[in-house]
mmCIF file of C-alpha atoms in Angstrom:
data_model
loop_
_atom_site.group_PDB
_atom_site.id
_atom_site.type_symbol
_atom_site.label_atom_id
_atom_site.label_comp_id
_atom_site.label_asym_id
_atom_site.label_seq_id
_atom_site.Cartn_x
_atom_site.Cartn_y
_atom_site.Cartn_z
ATOM 1 C CA UNK A 19 -28.387 95.363 -40.774
ATOM 2 C CA UNK A 20 -24.686 95.773 -39.656
ATOM 3 C CA UNK A 21 -22.812 92.962 -40.842
ATOM 4 C CA UNK A 22 -19.777 94.113 -39.481
ATOM 5 C CA UNK A 23 -20.791 94.828 -35.968
ATOM 6 C CA UNK A 24 -23.370 91.393 -36.204
ATOM 7 C CA UNK A 25 -19.892 89.262 -37.105
ATOM 8 C CA UNK A 26 -17.558 90.835 -34.557
ATOM 9 C CA UNK A 27 -20.646 90.162 -31.744
ATOM 10 C CA UNK A 28 -20.649 86.806 -32.724
ATOM 11 C CA UNK A 29 -17.160 86.038 -32.890
ATOM 12 C CA UNK A 30 -16.682 87.410 -29.378
ATOM 13 C CA UNK A 31 -19.591 85.506 -28.042
ATOM 14 C CA UNK A 32 -18.844 82.159 -29.460
ATOM 15 C CA UNK A 33 -15.403 82.988 -27.772
ATOM 16 C CA UNK A 34 -16.750 82.908 -24.196
ATOM 17 C CA UNK A 35 -18.606 79.600 -24.425
ATOM 18 C CA UNK A 36 -17.192 76.465 -23.671
ATOM 19 C CA UNK A 37 -18.313 72.993 -25.105
ATOM 20 C CA UNK A 38 -19.353 71.955 -21.427
ATOM 21 C CA UNK A 39 -21.382 74.793 -21.049
ATOM 22 C CA UNK A 40 -23.690 73.547 -23.610
ATOM 23 C CA UNK A 41 -23.385 69.960 -23.019
ATOM 24 C CA UNK A 42 -20.731 69.023 -25.896
ATOM 25 C CA UNK A 43 -17.451 67.061 -25.239
ATOM 26 C CA UNK A 44 -14.485 68.982 -25.165
ATOM 27 C CA UNK A 45 -12.808 67.458 -28.379
ATOM 28 C CA UNK A 46 -9.247 67.721 -27.452
ATOM 29 C CA UNK A 47 -6.778 70.696 -27.943
ATOM 30 C CA UNK A 48 -8.129 73.694 -29.234
ATOM 31 C CA UNK A 49 -6.231 76.596 -31.080
ATOM 32 C CA UNK A 50 -8.803 79.365 -30.008
ATOM 33 C CA UNK A 51 -11.044 79.822 -26.841
ATOM 34 C CA UNK A 52 -14.643 78.562 -26.817
ATOM 35 C CA UNK A 53 -16.865 76.877 -29.381
ATOM 36 C CA UNK A 54 -16.128 75.981 -32.828
ATOM 37 C CA UNK A 55 -18.173 77.370 -35.693
ATOM 38 C CA UNK A 56 -19.473 73.896 -36.599
ATOM 39 C CA UNK A 57 -20.360 73.398 -32.910
ATOM 40 C CA UNK A 58 -22.588 76.913 -33.107
ATOM 41 C CA UNK A 59 -23.833 75.332 -36.417
ATOM 42 C CA UNK A 60 -24.896 72.134 -34.572
ATOM 43 C CA UNK A 61 -26.448 73.543 -31.849
ATOM 44 C CA UNK A 62 -28.360 76.182 -34.077
ATOM 45 C CA UNK A 63 -29.746 73.491 -36.791
ATOM 46 C CA UNK A 64 -28.115 75.873 -39.444
ATOM 47 C CA UNK A 65 -25.234 74.902 -42.365
ATOM 48 C CA UNK A 66 -21.715 75.591 -41.054
ATOM 49 C CA UNK A 67 -21.261 77.602 -44.405
ATOM 50 C CA UNK A 68 -24.443 79.896 -43.248
ATOM 51 C CA UNK A 69 -22.848 80.480 -39.804
ATOM 52 C CA UNK A 70 -19.330 81.190 -41.152
ATOM 53 C CA UNK A 71 -20.708 83.823 -43.956
ATOM 54 C CA UNK A 72 -22.386 85.145 -40.920
ATOM 55 C CA UNK A 73 -19.347 85.828 -38.778
ATOM 56 C CA UNK A 74 -17.382 86.816 -41.842
ATOM 57 C CA UNK A 75 -19.989 89.757 -42.789
ATOM 58 C CA UNK A 76 -21.282 88.331 -45.855
ATOM 59 C CA UNK A 77 -24.515 86.420 -44.718
ATOM 60 C CA UNK A 78 -28.128 87.333 -45.303
ATOM 61 C CA UNK A 79 -30.518 88.656 -43.265
ATOM 62 C CA UNK A 80 -31.031 86.201 -40.598
ATOM 63 C CA UNK A 81 -34.601 85.498 -39.679
ATOM 64 C CA UNK A 82 -36.055 85.804 -35.976
ATOM 65 C CA UNK A 83 -35.825 82.259 -35.494
ATOM 66 C CA UNK A 84 -32.366 81.875 -36.474
ATOM 67 C CA UNK A 85 -31.596 84.762 -34.375
ATOM 68 C CA UNK A 86 -33.446 83.096 -31.377
ATOM 69 C CA UNK A 87 -31.184 79.928 -32.195
ATOM 70 C CA UNK A 88 -28.084 81.765 -32.053
ATOM 71 C CA UNK A 89 -29.154 83.436 -28.455
ATOM 72 C CA UNK A 90 -29.731 80.232 -26.985
ATOM 73 C CA UNK A 91 -26.631 78.586 -28.443
ATOM 74 C CA UNK A 92 -24.223 81.605 -27.292
ATOM 75 C CA UNK A 93 -25.995 81.588 -24.105
ATOM 76 C CA UNK A 94 -27.007 85.323 -24.374
ATOM 77 C CA UNK A 95 -28.633 86.806 -21.345
ATOM 78 C CA UNK A 96 -31.486 89.338 -22.228
ATOM 79 C CA UNK A 97 -29.288 92.395 -23.002
ATOM 80 C CA UNK A 98 -27.281 90.560 -25.448
ATOM 81 C CA UNK A 99 -30.138 89.081 -27.081
ATOM 82 C CA UNK A 100 -31.773 92.315 -27.845
ATOM 83 C CA UNK A 101 -28.545 93.561 -29.020
ATOM 84 C CA UNK A 102 -28.049 90.560 -31.552
ATOM 85 C CA UNK A 103 -31.485 91.287 -32.999
ATOM 86 C CA UNK A 104 -30.815 95.088 -33.651
ATOM 87 C CA UNK A 105 -27.565 94.244 -35.279
ATOM 88 C CA UNK A 106 -29.581 91.855 -37.613
ATOM 89 C CA UNK A 107 -32.002 94.802 -38.379
ATOM 90 C CA UNK A 108 -34.760 92.939 -36.425
ATOM 91 C CA UNK A 109 -36.391 96.048 -35.558
ATOM 92 C CA UNK A 110 -39.829 97.836 -36.699
ATOM 93 C CA UNK A 111 -38.466 101.103 -36.733
ATOM 94 C CA UNK A 112 -35.270 103.258 -36.020
ATOM 95 C CA UNK A 113 -35.811 105.071 -32.949
ATOM 96 C CA UNK A 114 -33.850 108.388 -32.079
ATOM 97 C CA UNK A 115 -32.371 109.727 -29.244
ATOM 98 C CA UNK A 116 -34.396 112.998 -28.014
ATOM 99 C CA UNK A 117 -32.801 115.833 -26.304
ATOM 100 C CA UNK A 118 -36.293 116.979 -24.071
ATOM 101 C CA UNK A 119 -36.450 115.578 -20.721
ATOM 102 C CA UNK A 120 -40.465 115.456 -19.591
ATOM 103 C CA UNK A 121 -41.755 118.043 -17.169
ATOM 104 C CA UNK A 122 -42.637 115.380 -14.842
ATOM 105 C CA UNK A 123 -39.316 114.063 -14.632
ATOM 106 C CA UNK A 124 -37.694 117.845 -14.237
ATOM 107 C CA UNK A 125 -40.634 118.372 -11.333
ATOM 108 C CA UNK A 126 -38.878 115.012 -9.930
ATOM 109 C CA UNK A 127 -35.960 116.264 -9.698
ATOM 110 C CA UNK A 128 -36.806 119.456 -7.906
ATOM 111 C CA UNK A 129 -38.381 117.632 -5.196
ATOM 112 C CA UNK A 130 -35.322 115.419 -4.606
ATOM 113 C CA UNK A 131 -33.758 117.794 -2.291
ATOM 114 C CA UNK A 132 -31.816 115.452 -0.079
ATOM 115 C CA UNK A 133 -30.743 112.889 -3.307
ATOM 116 C CA UNK A 134 -28.110 113.343 -5.911
ATOM 117 C CA UNK A 135 -30.083 112.953 -9.223
ATOM 118 C CA UNK A 136 -29.799 113.539 -12.627
ATOM 119 C CA UNK A 137 -31.076 112.708 -16.280
ATOM 120 C CA UNK A 138 -28.781 110.665 -18.464
ATOM 121 C CA UNK A 139 -29.325 110.369 -22.366
ATOM 122 C CA UNK A 140 -28.482 107.165 -24.357
ATOM 123 C CA UNK A 141 -25.033 109.168 -25.303
ATOM 124 C CA UNK A 142 -24.434 109.467 -21.677
ATOM 125 C CA UNK A 143 -24.870 113.389 -21.621
ATOM 126 C CA UNK A 144 -26.031 114.933 -18.655
ATOM 127 C CA UNK A 145 -29.561 116.514 -19.747
ATOM 128 C CA UNK A 146 -30.745 117.725 -16.061
ATOM 129 C CA UNK A 147 -29.859 117.599 -12.634
ATOM 130 C CA UNK A 148 -30.747 118.955 -9.046
ATOM 131 C CA UNK A 149 -28.725 121.265 -7.132
ATOM 132 C CA UNK A 150 -27.160 118.571 -5.005
ATOM 133 C CA UNK A 151 -25.846 116.574 -7.689
ATOM 134 C CA UNK A 152 -24.607 120.005 -8.939
ATOM 135 C CA UNK A 153 -22.556 120.168 -6.054
ATOM 136 C CA UNK A 154 -21.444 116.679 -6.206
ATOM 137 C CA UNK A 155 -20.346 116.480 -9.725
ATOM 138 C CA UNK A 156 -18.732 120.024 -9.985
ATOM 139 C CA UNK A 157 -20.198 123.270 -11.581
ATOM 140 C CA UNK A 158 -22.345 121.644 -14.321
ATOM 141 C CA UNK A 159 -23.997 124.833 -15.585
ATOM 142 C CA UNK A 160 -20.467 126.364 -16.546
ATOM 143 C CA UNK A 161 -19.729 123.829 -18.983
ATOM 144 C CA UNK A 162 -20.590 123.584 -22.535
ATOM 145 C CA UNK A 163 -22.809 121.095 -23.404
ATOM 146 C CA UNK A 164 -20.439 118.487 -24.839
ATOM 147 C CA UNK A 165 -18.455 119.105 -21.621
ATOM 148 C CA UNK A 166 -21.303 117.306 -19.760
ATOM 149 C CA UNK A 167 -20.732 113.688 -20.983
ATOM 150 C CA UNK A 168 -19.862 110.909 -18.705
ATOM 151 C CA UNK A 169 -18.273 108.827 -21.144
ATOM 152 C CA UNK A 170 -15.535 111.635 -21.853
ATOM 153 C CA UNK A 171 -15.234 112.618 -18.021
ATOM 154 C CA UNK A 172 -14.146 108.802 -17.441
ATOM 155 C CA UNK A 173 -11.617 107.961 -20.484
ATOM 156 C CA UNK A 174 -9.978 111.548 -20.745
ATOM 157 C CA UNK A 175 -9.274 111.445 -17.232
ATOM 158 C CA UNK A 176 -5.332 111.447 -16.628
ATOM 159 C CA UNK A 177 -5.524 108.615 -13.997
ATOM 160 C CA UNK A 178 -7.877 106.355 -16.275
ATOM 161 C CA UNK A 179 -5.344 103.717 -16.691
ATOM 162 C CA UNK A 180 -4.700 103.303 -12.987
ATOM 163 C CA UNK A 181 -8.564 103.583 -12.390
ATOM 164 C CA UNK A 182 -8.949 100.305 -14.852
ATOM 165 C CA UNK A 183 -6.589 98.281 -13.172
ATOM 166 C CA UNK A 184 -8.614 98.461 -9.940
ATOM 167 C CA UNK A 185 -11.396 95.803 -10.309
ATOM 168 C CA UNK A 186 -14.019 97.605 -8.050
ATOM 169 C CA UNK A 187 -12.921 100.908 -9.590
ATOM 170 C CA UNK A 188 -13.174 100.014 -12.989
ATOM 171 C CA UNK A 189 -16.604 98.335 -12.829
ATOM 172 C CA UNK A 190 -18.509 101.767 -13.624
ATOM 173 C CA UNK A 191 -16.152 102.507 -16.590
ATOM 174 C CA UNK A 192 -16.567 98.640 -18.062
ATOM 175 C CA UNK A 193 -20.327 99.095 -17.511
ATOM 176 C CA UNK A 194 -20.733 102.305 -19.500
ATOM 177 C CA UNK A 195 -19.175 100.914 -22.545
ATOM 178 C CA UNK A 196 -21.258 98.011 -22.605
ATOM 179 C CA UNK A 197 -24.159 99.929 -22.301
ATOM 180 C CA UNK A 198 -22.946 102.618 -24.670
ATOM 181 C CA UNK A 199 -22.403 99.750 -27.312
ATOM 182 C CA UNK A 200 -26.344 99.028 -26.746
ATOM 183 C CA UNK A 201 -26.979 102.296 -27.586
ATOM 184 C CA UNK A 202 -25.166 102.088 -30.670
ATOM 185 C CA UNK A 203 -26.917 99.132 -31.602
ATOM 186 C CA UNK A 204 -30.285 100.942 -30.729
ATOM 187 C CA UNK A 205 -29.754 103.908 -32.269
ATOM 188 C CA UNK A 206 -27.715 103.239 -35.326
ATOM 189 C CA UNK A 207 -28.373 106.545 -37.339
ATOM 190 C CA UNK A 208 -27.390 108.847 -34.598
ATOM 191 C CA UNK A 209 -24.581 110.997 -35.910
ATOM 192 C CA UNK A 210 -23.615 112.480 -32.518
ATOM 193 C CA UNK A 211 -23.401 109.064 -30.747
ATOM 194 C CA UNK A 212 -21.392 107.840 -33.652
ATOM 195 C CA UNK A 213 -19.016 110.725 -33.597
ATOM 196 C CA UNK A 214 -18.734 110.287 -29.608
ATOM 197 C CA UNK A 215 -17.752 106.696 -30.191
ATOM 198 C CA UNK A 216 -15.156 107.485 -33.041
ATOM 199 C CA UNK A 217 -13.536 110.458 -30.958
ATOM 200 C CA UNK A 218 -13.290 107.630 -27.628
ATOM 201 C CA UNK A 219 -11.583 104.988 -30.211
ATOM 202 C CA UNK A 220 -9.032 107.613 -31.310
ATOM 203 C CA UNK A 221 -8.327 109.472 -28.161
ATOM 204 C CA UNK A 222 -8.363 106.563 -25.620
ATOM 205 C CA UNK A 223 -6.568 103.263 -25.780
ATOM 206 C CA UNK A 224 -8.364 102.257 -22.703
ATOM 207 C CA UNK A 225 -11.842 102.688 -24.306
ATOM 208 C CA UNK A 226 -10.833 100.968 -27.705
ATOM 209 C CA UNK A 227 -9.932 98.377 -25.541
ATOM 210 C CA UNK A 228 -13.027 97.846 -23.879
ATOM 211 C CA UNK A 229 -15.201 98.598 -26.938
ATOM 212 C CA UNK A 230 -13.632 95.837 -28.629
ATOM 213 C CA UNK A 231 -14.813 92.910 -26.230
ATOM 214 C CA UNK A 232 -18.198 93.504 -27.815
ATOM 215 C CA UNK A 233 -19.815 93.179 -24.236
ATOM 216 C CA UNK A 234 -23.535 94.928 -24.017
ATOM 217 C CA UNK A 235 -25.432 95.484 -20.654
ATOM 218 C CA UNK A 236 -27.863 97.962 -19.943
ATOM 219 C CA UNK A 237 -26.690 99.888 -16.933
ATOM 220 C CA UNK A 238 -29.098 99.229 -13.688
ATOM 221 C CA UNK A 239 -27.849 99.423 -9.774
ATOM 222 C CA UNK A 240 -24.181 100.051 -9.238
ATOM 223 C CA UNK A 241 -21.979 100.930 -6.367
ATOM 224 C CA UNK A 242 -19.950 103.878 -6.831
ATOM 225 C CA UNK A 243 -17.385 105.974 -4.804
ATOM 226 C CA UNK A 244 -17.360 110.045 -5.153
ATOM 227 C CA UNK A 245 -14.621 111.875 -3.689
ATOM 228 C CA UNK A 246 -15.706 115.499 -3.037
ATOM 229 C CA UNK A 247 -13.012 118.178 -2.049
ATOM 230 C CA UNK A 248 -15.248 119.611 0.968
ATOM 231 C CA UNK A 249 -16.860 116.795 2.280
ATOM 232 C CA UNK A 250 -14.752 113.818 1.420
ATOM 233 C CA UNK A 251 -15.622 110.595 0.200
ATOM 234 C CA UNK A 252 -19.136 109.295 -0.343
ATOM 235 C CA UNK A 253 -20.054 105.577 -0.774
ATOM 236 C CA UNK A 254 -23.275 105.824 -2.674
ATOM 237 C CA UNK A 255 -25.546 103.335 -4.649
ATOM 238 C CA UNK A 256 -26.164 104.591 -7.994
ATOM 239 C CA UNK A 257 -29.729 103.610 -8.878
ATOM 240 C CA UNK A 258 -30.475 103.367 -12.653
ATOM 241 C CA UNK A 259 -34.197 104.211 -13.287
ATOM 242 C CA UNK A 260 -35.706 104.137 -16.986
ATOM 243 C CA UNK A 261 -37.872 107.316 -17.876
ATOM 244 C CA UNK A 262 -41.410 105.709 -18.786
ATOM 245 C CA UNK A 263 -41.857 105.613 -22.596
ATOM 246 C CA UNK A 264 -38.522 107.076 -23.193
ATOM 247 C CA UNK A 265 -35.952 104.216 -23.841
ATOM 248 C CA UNK A 266 -33.214 107.288 -24.352
ATOM 249 C CA UNK A 267 -33.354 108.473 -20.545
ATOM 250 C CA UNK A 268 -32.555 107.236 -17.456
ATOM 251 C CA UNK A 269 -33.084 109.126 -13.825
ATOM 252 C CA UNK A 270 -29.543 108.419 -12.136
ATOM 253 C CA UNK A 271 -30.101 108.587 -8.185
ATOM 254 C CA UNK A 272 -26.906 108.490 -5.657
ATOM 255 C CA UNK A 273 -28.400 106.776 -2.119
ATOM 256 C CA UNK A 274 -26.536 106.226 0.850
ATOM 257 C CA UNK A 275 -27.109 104.101 3.879
ATOM 258 C CA UNK A 276 -29.069 106.167 6.425
ATOM 259 C CA UNK A 277 -26.699 107.255 9.226
ATOM 260 C CA UNK A 278 -23.714 106.368 7.273
ATOM 261 C CA UNK A 279 -20.479 108.936 7.153
ATOM 262 C CA UNK A 280 -21.641 108.884 3.621
ATOM 263 C CA UNK A 281 -24.887 109.875 4.498
ATOM 264 C CA UNK A 282 -23.859 112.582 6.933
ATOM 265 C CA UNK A 283 -21.500 113.816 4.108
ATOM 266 C CA UNK A 284 -24.735 114.179 1.577
ATOM 267 C CA UNK A 285 -26.305 116.162 4.405
ATOM 268 C CA UNK A 286 -23.260 118.547 4.688
ATOM 269 C CA UNK A 287 -23.398 118.968 1.024
ATOM 270 C CA UNK A 288 -26.774 119.779 1.209
ATOM 271 C CA UNK A 289 -26.272 122.540 3.647
ATOM 272 C CA UNK A 290 -23.833 124.016 1.330
ATOM 273 C CA UNK A 291 -26.287 124.152 -1.558
ATOM 274 C CA UNK A 292 -28.418 126.332 0.796
ATOM 275 C CA UNK A 293 -26.109 128.522 1.904
ATOM 276 C CA UNK A 294 -24.608 129.149 -1.530
#
């Protein structure tokens, strides 16, 4: 059980919920946003002292029933509820992040000749990719293993502050941090993941600000814009598909609208891969 992380997550989720969201009266002026601690205790049927101790990182191990009540009271979605249970130590075994990619997924990458595709692990390290993804994202083969991490690419970019100021462009960065926090809860003993988070907290104020929000969200479909030096800007739908029987791996596909300028740009990029 990670008491400090659990406490921070509860505080951040409580601040997000208003009394009207859960059918409670507003109760006049409030010094802080969101529900009061006693209101959460009332909604969950626990004592105010018990809940305060949870938020102060000194509470006992909450039962699954208590966690379920907290999930309902704080209006947690599916990803947030799973994260809450993991922080409270409600897992049968501690999973680990593996570095191998199943042979079937490697074969699939080879067959996806017209779609940029790659495999991403829970640390956001690229584990495998097809030639078109390599052309789109740069010379991946020449990079050292720690240079193939998407979180480092995003938050060590010189233009990250400007990037985050744009609501549309910042969605990927925000979703990636929320997804990484899910992974940190799922794999609490992974030293490489812990080291990545510590590194980014030390080097990137932008990452630290997003990390402090305690947002959790497993990445799924998302729109993304990629600018290539030869074929120009490509507007793609980033499909994130879980690898069967491997919670630590996702298959990422960049698809475009058939017949669109972005689709033609990918076709041009594909021809470049054949000629190189």
